[in-house]
């Protein structure tokens, strides 16, 4: 198969378009009588490392997997503008016996000394072209800024004229004036943002409408991609506007003040800025509250962080989704009481050896897991060897005068960073491997550590312990309920995710993993009392057996960690991922009374009030009237309902 690689950066407007590159590649595929697959990097510079060019990286992976046998690019500068990439690619293609074709089907000859030399020179010239263009661009930008011209995305309140000079945007400047006026009146930045959102005043991103932007999660160090059309005013954006001297006619550029058209008088700008600290003071005395789960809770509905909100009076005392900070943007997930969720987490996992029991369960010696970890370590070691060989080639190229130290510096630095990351992974895999091989001694050591966890620890000590073991907790209130929540725990240690249902009103915790209830103010190991069986709300979803074991209405957990209960179904009970057709047939053979003789459905799942109940019942009765067996009914139900898609492959 021919891999057609197309690339277009914005650094060369004269480069052949993506579509034309595709057409040329398809013509070569027809000429060679080969099937083809297209790899497209649009808006990606050829100077970048391979791992920063997604489609190019995919192409190399497909070559490694034997999917691609030949490669086409219109010319070498589409393949790379980086000498180190050129040397690596040529060496890689030669080892994998990959034929490289250019425009018109011209085949590159790796064994031709002149062709290899010209390829190396071409790569260096491509790099020089980019560097020269970059320097020229920087020089032009510097000159334009000093001349009062605009570049890039402009500050809110400004636009550019036909000659690209910075001018005041009359409509947006009125918004700027309102922001400063509201601030001077004593309104805080978040309140100003809410006011603008309520009035329907669009942000600059929202005006653009198309595209995405990234925001940093300060607790996890990861970025989340958002649509520009949904961008709202935020307190930080308002603060940036208030602090920016451009609105008083001063544009800061490399520590130099450049005069520009001013929206506000300098004295007025200064007066507003001098007043900003007073706005914070007007908010009243700030009380320092301790939030045990700060940075750990996430809203399972929209994915945002949940933050603590409380007062000394405890009138407000809950963790809530940060979407509620933006008026009319709340995702609708209910807040959860701070005391209850902190109590259930500390008591469930860090008292009475409960977390220790989970570690003991998941650290059982597993030969398959040991083999998997050993394979992962071997793959990382091979990758390290490839990186080291690549580094040696670059050093040899420097020694032979093919490339300069400056050209190679960033590449060697990148390889060093990759080696550090690979070695970090190997270290982590080796720890996991050691844990898997020595599970009993690990459990013993953990037990000694856990024995020191008591309620007499300070807040900071408890917070440190919680963050040591728990990576994040997803919270979601059930639809139409006010006191029942789903809690999903993800751990930093080698534990499976734990799924719970938490009834905050009755202080009942149900483990879906263990199918077991926990009850009491402190959520110790007390199993379900008989009295709790009177709770009709929970009994709609769970059945308590005489042994105390809990069986739930069938449910499945989607890719967003949300649990959905399935009523009027053939699946007997519990998590759908625990079942398949063979297991279901076997279950009903052993437990025939669990299948309703009236509806052909799992008895625990029956809900006559739902619309589909009567249709499924009629279908079952019609099926039985024709002399068909329950086994045939189960197979028919699974096939026609699409439930098999919920089973593990």
XYZ file of C-alpha atoms in Angstrom:
649
model
C 0.000 0.000 0.000
C 1.192 3.515 -0.865
C 1.220 6.040 1.981
C 0.481 9.493 0.528
C 1.871 12.090 2.937
C 0.601 15.650 2.506
C 1.593 18.673 4.534
C 0.940 22.382 4.388
C 2.243 24.880 6.916
C 1.450 28.579 6.832
C 5.096 29.512 6.357
C 5.013 29.159 2.568
C 1.938 30.391 0.736
C 3.414 29.176 -2.561
C 3.496 25.536 -1.461
C 1.262 23.171 -3.367
C -2.177 22.863 -1.730
C -3.193 19.807 0.263
C -5.780 18.799 -2.355
C -3.288 19.061 -5.205
C -0.769 17.003 -3.201
C -3.447 14.315 -2.738
C -4.268 14.311 -6.468
C -0.583 13.913 -7.362
C -0.238 11.040 -4.889
C -3.312 9.223 -6.189
C -1.961 9.514 -9.759
C 1.281 7.834 -8.616
C -0.705 5.109 -6.815
C -2.548 4.373 -10.076
C 0.754 4.399 -11.969
C 2.229 1.851 -9.543
C -1.050 -0.119 -9.358
C -1.092 0.213 -5.558
C -3.843 0.848 -3.044
C -3.266 4.018 -1.050
C -3.854 5.671 2.314
C -3.635 9.437 2.839
C -1.867 11.046 5.811
C -2.540 14.767 6.178
C -0.777 17.309 8.429
C -2.442 20.659 7.789
C -0.983 23.765 9.388
C 2.062 21.825 10.641
C 5.619 23.030 10.143
C 8.154 20.729 8.520
C 10.743 21.883 11.069
C 8.944 20.060 13.885
C 9.980 16.770 15.450
C 8.162 13.662 14.209
C 6.200 13.210 17.448
C 4.748 16.690 16.969
C 3.418 15.839 13.506
C 0.464 13.485 14.214
C -0.195 12.122 10.722
C 3.494 11.705 9.899
C 3.890 9.771 13.137
C 0.906 7.581 12.155
C 2.535 6.923 8.778
C 5.729 5.669 10.458
C 3.696 3.477 12.821
C 1.830 1.935 9.866
C 5.168 1.262 8.180
C 6.353 -0.504 11.333
C 3.132 -2.575 11.366
C 3.675 -3.586 7.724
C 0.596 -1.747 6.414
C 2.550 0.696 4.216
C 5.213 -0.528 1.764
C 5.755 2.643 -0.319
C 5.603 6.389 0.433
C 4.782 9.409 -1.754
C 5.421 13.126 -1.178
C 5.325 15.804 -3.877
C 8.874 16.842 -2.964
C 11.344 16.638 -0.110
C 10.305 19.869 1.594
C 6.826 18.370 2.190
C 8.541 15.496 3.975
C 10.707 17.693 6.208
C 12.473 21.009 6.712
C 14.691 19.584 9.399
C 18.042 17.851 8.699
C 17.754 15.511 11.690
C 14.317 14.309 10.506
C 15.735 13.737 7.027
C 18.586 11.552 8.291
C 16.250 9.571 10.532
C 13.597 9.051 7.833
C 16.069 7.932 5.178
C 17.674 5.477 7.586
C 14.241 4.215 8.724
C 12.930 3.824 5.158
C 16.062 1.903 4.131
C 15.774 -0.514 7.065
C 12.076 -1.122 6.317
C 12.651 -1.425 2.515
C 10.268 1.466 1.840
C 10.296 2.962 -1.666
C 10.083 6.779 -1.660
C 8.391 8.500 -4.627
C 8.173 12.165 -5.592
C 6.005 14.105 -8.067
C 5.290 12.154 -11.254
C 6.447 8.862 -9.761
C 10.163 9.720 -9.590
C 11.752 7.153 -7.267
C 14.423 8.241 -4.796
C 17.562 6.079 -4.940
C 19.043 5.503 -1.480
C 22.139 3.833 -2.984
C 22.948 6.798 -5.231
C 25.660 8.809 -3.446
C 24.876 11.985 -5.413
C 21.140 11.701 -4.644
C 21.841 11.234 -0.923
C 24.238 14.178 -0.904
C 21.767 16.431 -2.744
C 19.004 15.291 -0.366
C 21.130 16.330 2.622
C 21.959 19.686 1.028
C 18.288 20.214 0.150
C 17.313 19.519 3.760
C 19.834 22.059 5.046
C 18.618 24.615 2.488
C 15.011 23.994 3.554
C 15.979 24.619 7.179
C 17.918 27.741 6.233
C 14.904 29.024 4.286
C 12.651 28.597 7.319
C 15.131 30.256 9.696
C 15.693 33.163 7.303
C 11.943 33.595 6.808
C 11.406 33.518 10.569
C 14.018 36.214 11.197
C 12.514 38.365 8.459
C 9.049 37.910 9.972
C 10.258 38.920 13.433
C 11.963 41.991 11.991
C 8.811 42.959 10.109
C 6.643 42.498 13.234
C 9.024 44.637 15.322
C 8.956 47.404 12.720
C 5.177 47.240 12.316
C 4.538 47.410 16.066
C 6.742 50.476 16.425
C 4.915 52.066 13.490
C 1.565 51.468 15.228
C 0.444 48.538 13.070
C -1.454 45.509 14.370
C -0.524 41.821 14.248
C -2.049 38.596 15.579
C -5.184 38.593 17.731
C -5.874 42.136 18.909
C -6.795 43.230 22.449
C -10.543 43.586 22.969
C -11.598 47.132 22.024
C -9.286 47.438 19.026
C -9.314 46.515 15.341
C -7.148 47.307 12.311
C -7.721 49.539 9.281
C -7.032 48.722 5.626
C -3.336 49.521 6.096
C -3.179 47.291 9.225
C -2.835 50.201 11.644
C -4.277 49.701 15.137
C -7.544 51.622 15.553
C -10.297 51.775 18.159
C -13.303 49.493 17.640
C -16.218 51.785 18.481
C -18.586 48.991 19.568
C -16.072 47.107 21.710
C -14.642 50.304 23.222
C -18.057 50.951 24.809
C -17.783 47.550 26.532
C -14.315 48.508 27.789
C -15.713 51.737 29.207
C -18.499 49.796 30.955
C -16.012 47.318 32.463
C -13.959 50.158 33.963
C -17.099 51.958 35.173
C -18.414 48.832 36.919
C -15.046 48.212 38.533
C -14.854 51.778 39.847
C -18.349 51.366 41.315
C -17.019 48.548 43.508
C -18.014 45.488 41.464
C -15.601 42.544 41.445
C -14.207 40.928 38.315
C -16.415 37.803 38.508
C -19.535 39.933 38.964
C -18.563 42.088 35.990
C -18.094 38.939 33.875
C -21.526 37.657 34.917
C -23.082 41.026 34.063
C -21.631 40.969 30.538
C -22.731 37.357 30.022
C -26.256 38.199 31.201
C -26.443 41.072 28.733
C -25.389 38.724 25.926
C -22.248 40.716 25.092
C -20.034 38.313 23.100
C -16.369 37.745 23.868
C -13.799 38.065 21.082
C -13.664 34.268 20.722
C -17.449 34.049 20.522
C -17.447 36.659 17.756
C -15.017 34.521 15.777
C -17.409 31.591 16.208
C -15.237 28.918 14.613
C -12.354 26.934 16.040
C -11.257 25.845 19.492
C -9.016 27.047 22.297
C -7.303 25.344 25.227
C -7.548 26.057 28.948
C -5.195 24.735 31.629
C -6.433 22.635 34.541
C -4.216 24.091 37.278
C -4.637 21.045 39.517
C -3.759 18.378 36.957
C -1.490 20.296 34.594
C -3.543 19.138 31.594
C -5.311 21.157 28.909
C -8.957 20.954 27.907
C -10.143 21.928 24.424
C -13.234 24.183 24.228
C -15.253 25.607 21.339
C -14.767 29.320 20.727
C -18.474 29.761 20.028
C -19.191 28.850 23.659
C -16.607 31.210 25.189
C -17.946 33.308 28.074
C -16.570 36.273 29.997
C -14.474 35.177 32.982
C -13.164 37.067 35.985
C -9.542 36.571 34.888
C -10.312 38.056 31.465
C -11.840 41.141 33.110
C -8.826 41.539 35.392
C -6.466 41.356 32.393
C -8.446 44.097 30.655
C -8.393 46.308 33.750
C -4.630 45.912 34.136
C -3.698 46.387 30.452
C -2.139 49.860 29.865
C -3.092 49.706 26.171
C -6.452 51.246 27.103
C -4.695 54.401 28.320
C -2.717 54.588 25.066
C 0.432 52.623 25.945
C 1.272 49.366 24.190
C 4.053 47.389 25.881
C 6.387 45.674 23.427
C 9.605 44.063 24.666
C 9.777 46.422 27.668
C 9.300 49.408 25.385
C 6.276 51.745 25.510
C 4.674 52.255 22.104
C 2.000 54.996 21.835
C -1.378 53.845 20.420
C -4.902 55.334 20.225
C -6.320 55.519 23.757
C -9.828 54.540 24.836
C -9.527 55.938 28.368
C -7.821 58.942 29.907
C -4.617 58.028 31.755
C -5.791 59.522 35.055
C -9.078 57.623 34.868
C -7.265 54.344 34.033
C -5.027 54.832 37.062
C -7.985 55.708 39.311
C -9.745 52.449 38.381
C -6.580 50.404 38.983
C -5.980 52.059 42.356
C -9.551 51.109 43.304
C -9.267 47.391 42.421
C -7.870 46.335 45.855
C -10.832 48.098 47.526
C -13.254 45.898 45.570
C -11.661 42.855 47.188
C -11.943 44.517 50.596
C -15.648 45.239 50.011
C -16.277 41.518 49.705
C -15.938 41.304 53.477
C -13.603 39.313 55.676
C -12.136 36.361 53.830
C -12.370 33.202 55.881
C -9.816 30.477 55.239
C -11.601 27.158 54.857
C -9.984 23.770 54.624
C -11.110 21.576 51.760
C -9.841 18.019 52.075
C -10.681 17.163 48.445
C -9.475 20.359 46.763
C -8.318 19.565 43.245
C -9.601 15.962 43.353
C -13.336 16.307 42.640
C -14.614 16.472 39.091
C -18.130 16.919 37.809
C -19.090 13.732 35.995
C -21.659 15.606 33.890
C -19.449 18.231 32.228
C -15.915 17.284 33.329
C -15.131 20.562 35.104
C -13.520 20.834 38.530
C -15.699 21.008 41.639
C -14.698 23.597 44.228
C -15.564 24.077 47.891
C -17.887 26.830 49.068
C -18.624 27.382 52.740
C -19.308 29.974 55.441
C -18.595 30.029 59.134
C -22.321 29.589 59.739
C -22.283 26.476 57.459
C -25.260 27.966 55.599
C -23.355 27.226 52.418
C -21.249 24.136 52.870
C -20.751 22.114 49.713
C -18.590 21.226 46.728
C -20.139 22.467 43.496
C -19.337 22.308 39.782
C -17.317 25.299 38.600
C -19.810 25.731 35.735
C -22.069 27.421 38.327
C -19.628 30.310 38.506
C -20.807 31.382 35.057
C -24.393 32.583 34.947
C -26.700 30.578 32.667
C -23.891 28.067 32.004
C -24.471 25.597 34.840
C -24.415 21.967 33.679
C -27.166 21.178 36.193
C -25.207 18.766 38.398
C -26.213 19.223 42.054
C -23.700 20.249 44.701
C -22.759 17.762 47.420
C -22.366 18.426 51.144
C -18.708 18.845 52.146
C -18.992 17.040 55.469
C -20.774 14.032 53.995
C -18.475 13.391 51.027
C -15.283 14.059 52.988
C -16.566 11.796 55.755
C -17.455 8.953 53.418
C -14.101 9.102 51.616
C -11.918 9.238 54.712
C -13.909 6.608 56.556
C -14.442 4.305 53.564
C -10.815 4.114 52.487
C -8.624 5.227 55.365
C -10.272 3.609 58.407
C -10.717 -0.042 59.315
C -8.205 -1.200 56.664
C -10.746 -0.721 53.851
C -8.213 0.588 51.327
C -5.877 -2.132 52.516
C -8.495 -4.730 51.555
C -8.772 -3.252 48.044
C -4.987 -3.328 47.666
C -4.965 -6.949 48.794
C -7.673 -7.760 46.259
C -5.937 -6.086 43.316
C -2.351 -7.097 44.169
C -2.992 -10.825 43.882
C -0.092 -12.357 41.969
C -1.052 -12.448 38.287
C 1.276 -14.225 35.828
C -0.468 -12.638 32.821
C 0.073 -9.151 34.265
C 3.725 -10.016 34.958
C 4.209 -11.048 31.304
C 2.516 -7.837 30.089
C 4.773 -5.652 32.243
C 7.908 -7.498 31.119
C 6.874 -6.935 27.465
C 6.300 -3.228 28.143
C 9.770 -2.910 29.675
C 11.316 -4.695 26.687
C 9.532 -2.345 24.226
C 10.716 0.731 26.131
C 14.298 -0.582 26.128
C 14.122 -1.051 22.343
C 12.817 2.497 21.991
C 15.700 3.792 24.131
C 18.161 1.935 21.881
C 16.605 3.571 18.786
C 16.788 7.027 20.377
C 20.420 6.482 21.387
C 21.295 5.376 17.830
C 19.524 8.454 16.478
C 21.477 10.679 18.853
C 24.760 9.042 17.718
C 23.884 9.718 14.048
C 23.300 13.394 14.797
C 26.619 13.625 16.641
C 28.384 11.955 13.682
C 26.691 14.401 11.303
C 28.064 17.287 13.388
C 31.569 15.721 13.398
C 31.484 15.331 9.611
C 30.366 18.932 9.129
C 27.022 17.968 7.618
C 25.107 20.005 10.195
C 26.101 22.622 12.766
C 25.859 22.458 16.545
C 23.081 25.057 16.438
C 21.058 22.939 13.997
C 21.456 19.870 16.181
C 20.980 21.480 19.593
C 17.172 21.375 19.721
C 17.093 17.847 18.284
C 19.544 16.464 20.846
C 17.643 18.234 23.622
C 14.406 16.640 22.400
C 16.023 13.190 22.368
C 17.346 13.735 25.893
C 13.820 14.602 27.074
C 12.414 11.499 25.379
C 15.088 9.338 27.009
C 14.237 10.793 30.407
C 10.540 10.001 29.834
C 11.292 6.466 28.584
C 13.485 5.773 31.613
C 10.765 7.158 33.884
C 8.246 4.754 32.320
C 10.625 1.825 32.724
C 11.121 2.748 36.367
C 7.350 2.847 36.867
C 6.820 -0.484 35.045
C 9.576 -2.094 37.131
C 7.877 -0.931 40.328
C 4.601 -2.437 39.078
C 6.446 -5.632 38.138
C 8.051 -5.815 41.566
C 4.641 -5.249 43.165
C 3.125 -8.025 41.061
C 5.915 -10.473 41.940
C 6.078 -9.533 45.622
C 2.440 -8.780 46.347
C 2.389 -10.315 49.824
C 5.337 -8.340 51.171
C 3.893 -5.152 49.608
C 0.585 -5.752 51.349
C 2.385 -6.271 54.651
C 4.307 -2.991 54.297
C 1.166 -1.080 53.288
C -0.637 -2.485 56.301
C 2.011 -1.103 58.653
C 1.654 2.302 56.993
C -2.149 2.232 57.190
C -2.139 1.407 60.878
C -0.925 4.971 61.486
C -4.032 6.485 59.836
C -6.254 7.757 62.642
C -8.725 10.579 63.174
C -6.120 12.309 65.353
C -4.092 13.345 62.301
C -3.963 17.042 61.412
C -5.908 18.333 58.406
C -2.761 18.710 56.295
C -1.631 15.180 57.179
C -5.007 13.759 56.150
C -5.027 15.812 52.931
C -1.547 14.552 52.061
C -2.642 10.932 52.603
C -5.781 11.327 50.464
C -3.838 12.910 47.589
C -1.162 10.235 47.854
C -3.626 7.477 46.974
C -6.553 9.079 45.104
C -6.033 10.689 41.695
C -9.567 12.022 41.131
C -13.197 11.473 42.104
C -16.094 11.938 39.686
C -19.393 13.068 41.212
C -22.858 13.123 39.656
C -26.291 13.509 41.216
C -28.879 11.134 39.794
C -31.370 12.623 37.374
C -34.498 13.722 39.205
C -33.026 12.880 42.634
C -31.704 15.321 45.219
C -29.829 13.056 47.619
C -28.498 10.151 45.516
C -25.108 10.459 43.825
C -22.792 8.326 41.721
C -19.166 8.432 42.898
C -16.309 7.084 40.763
C -12.861 6.823 42.364
C -9.659 6.686 40.315
C -6.503 5.816 42.224
C -2.825 6.650 41.800
C -1.888 3.171 42.924
C -2.644 -0.002 40.985
C -6.320 -0.313 41.878
C -9.340 -0.686 39.653
C -11.819 2.193 39.549
C -14.337 1.995 42.394
C -17.998 2.809 41.616
C -20.416 3.747 44.385
C -23.952 4.971 44.909
C -24.201 7.410 47.828
C -27.520 8.251 49.515
C -26.655 11.385 51.508
C -30.060 11.625 53.197
C -29.999 8.141 54.728
C -26.184 8.005 54.915
C -25.996 4.786 52.922
C -23.121 3.869 50.641
C -23.417 1.084 48.064
C -20.342 -0.407 46.413
C -21.222 -1.496 42.864
C -17.882 -3.334 42.628
C -18.585 -5.442 45.713
C -22.413 -5.302 45.532
C -22.450 -4.420 49.216
C -24.084 -1.728 51.375
C -22.282 0.281 54.049
C -24.176 2.235 56.661
C -23.512 4.497 59.650
C -22.513 8.069 60.233
C -18.852 7.222 59.726
C -19.296 4.557 57.043
C -17.387 1.847 58.814
C -17.576 -1.798 57.815
C -21.140 -2.274 59.073
C -23.094 -4.144 56.450
C -26.679 -3.368 55.623
C -29.171 -3.459 58.512
C -32.561 -5.043 57.842
C -34.232 -1.708 58.643
C -32.706 -0.116 55.588
C -34.698 -2.439 53.369
C -37.604 -0.082 54.056
C -35.905 2.573 51.923
C -38.148 2.315 48.842
C -36.081 4.824 46.885
C -33.027 2.586 46.760
C -35.012 -0.625 46.426
C -36.128 0.551 42.998
C -32.574 -0.113 41.880
C -31.234 -2.715 44.326
C -32.389 -5.981 45.846
C -31.021 -7.141 49.195
C -30.731 -10.903 49.457
C -31.222 -12.725 52.792
C -27.437 -13.241 52.901
C -26.942 -9.465 52.895
C -25.491 -9.418 49.383
C -26.875 -6.644 47.178
C -27.955 -7.276 43.594
C -28.602 -4.264 41.406
C -30.803 -3.575 38.425
C -28.675 -4.207 35.283
C -26.505 -1.196 34.439
C -23.674 -0.177 32.155
C -20.972 2.475 32.472
C -20.236 4.535 29.369
C -16.947 6.089 28.254
C -17.709 9.187 30.334
C -17.947 7.138 33.543
C -21.717 7.609 33.715
C -23.803 4.675 34.947
C -27.131 3.945 33.236
C -29.663 1.459 34.644
C -31.481 -0.840 32.207
C -35.064 -1.720 33.046
C -37.139 -4.408 31.304
C -34.168 -6.326 29.987
C -32.937 -9.912 29.716
C -29.607 -9.281 31.495
C -30.021 -10.857 34.970
C -28.477 -8.131 37.176
C -25.383 -6.004 37.837
C -22.822 -4.623 35.408
C -23.469 -5.527 31.760
C -19.728 -5.862 31.165
C -19.759 -8.930 33.446
C -22.079 -10.803 31.061
C -22.198 -12.340 27.603
C -24.697 -14.630 25.875
C -23.116 -17.816 27.190
C -23.116 -16.585 30.801
C -26.731 -15.368 30.575
C -27.972 -18.692 29.219
C -26.067 -20.548 31.929
C -27.453 -18.252 34.643
C -31.095 -18.791 33.667
C -30.533 -22.532 33.346
C -29.411 -22.581 36.999
C -31.908 -19.918 38.154
C -35.053 -20.382 36.000
C -37.233 -18.523 38.518
C -35.185 -15.344 37.927
C -36.769 -15.060 34.444
C -40.354 -13.793 34.654
C -42.829 -16.276 33.176
C -45.186 -13.362 32.418
C -42.814 -11.054 30.528
C -39.650 -13.057 29.757
C -37.560 -10.395 31.524
C -35.152 -10.420 34.445
C -37.391 -10.059 37.498
C -35.190 -7.428 39.140
C -35.329 -5.248 36.017
C -39.121 -5.190 35.604
C -40.781 -1.763 35.663
C -44.403 -1.962 34.372
C -44.644 1.852 34.345
C -42.116 2.196 31.524
C -43.421 2.417 27.964
C -41.492 -0.570 26.619
C -42.750 -3.060 29.228
C -46.006 -4.010 27.503
C -44.426 -4.315 24.033
C -41.695 -6.635 25.347
C -44.245 -8.679 27.320
C -46.465 -9.086 24.248
C -43.445 -10.105 22.195
C -42.487 -12.755 24.744
C -46.015 -14.193 24.971
C -46.253 -14.343 21.175
C -42.865 -16.055 21.061
C -43.939 -18.680 23.616
C -47.293 -19.285 21.893
C -45.344 -20.581 18.895
C -43.683 -23.221 21.041
C -40.289 -21.494 21.201
C -38.011 -22.113 24.196
C -36.708 -19.609 26.748
C -33.212 -20.193 25.375
C -34.376 -19.128 21.887
C -36.152 -16.108 23.422
C -32.968 -14.981 25.210
C -30.909 -15.307 22.004
C -33.571 -13.436 20.026
C -33.811 -10.655 22.647
C -30.042 -10.100 22.776
C -29.730 -10.014 18.992
C -32.679 -7.693 18.345
C -31.954 -5.261 21.227
C -28.270 -4.652 20.458
C -27.311 -5.452 24.064
C -24.369 -7.531 22.880
C -22.526 -4.261 22.172
C -22.309 -3.700 25.947
C -20.497 -7.000 26.482
C -16.678 -7.025 26.504
C -15.160 -8.151 23.222
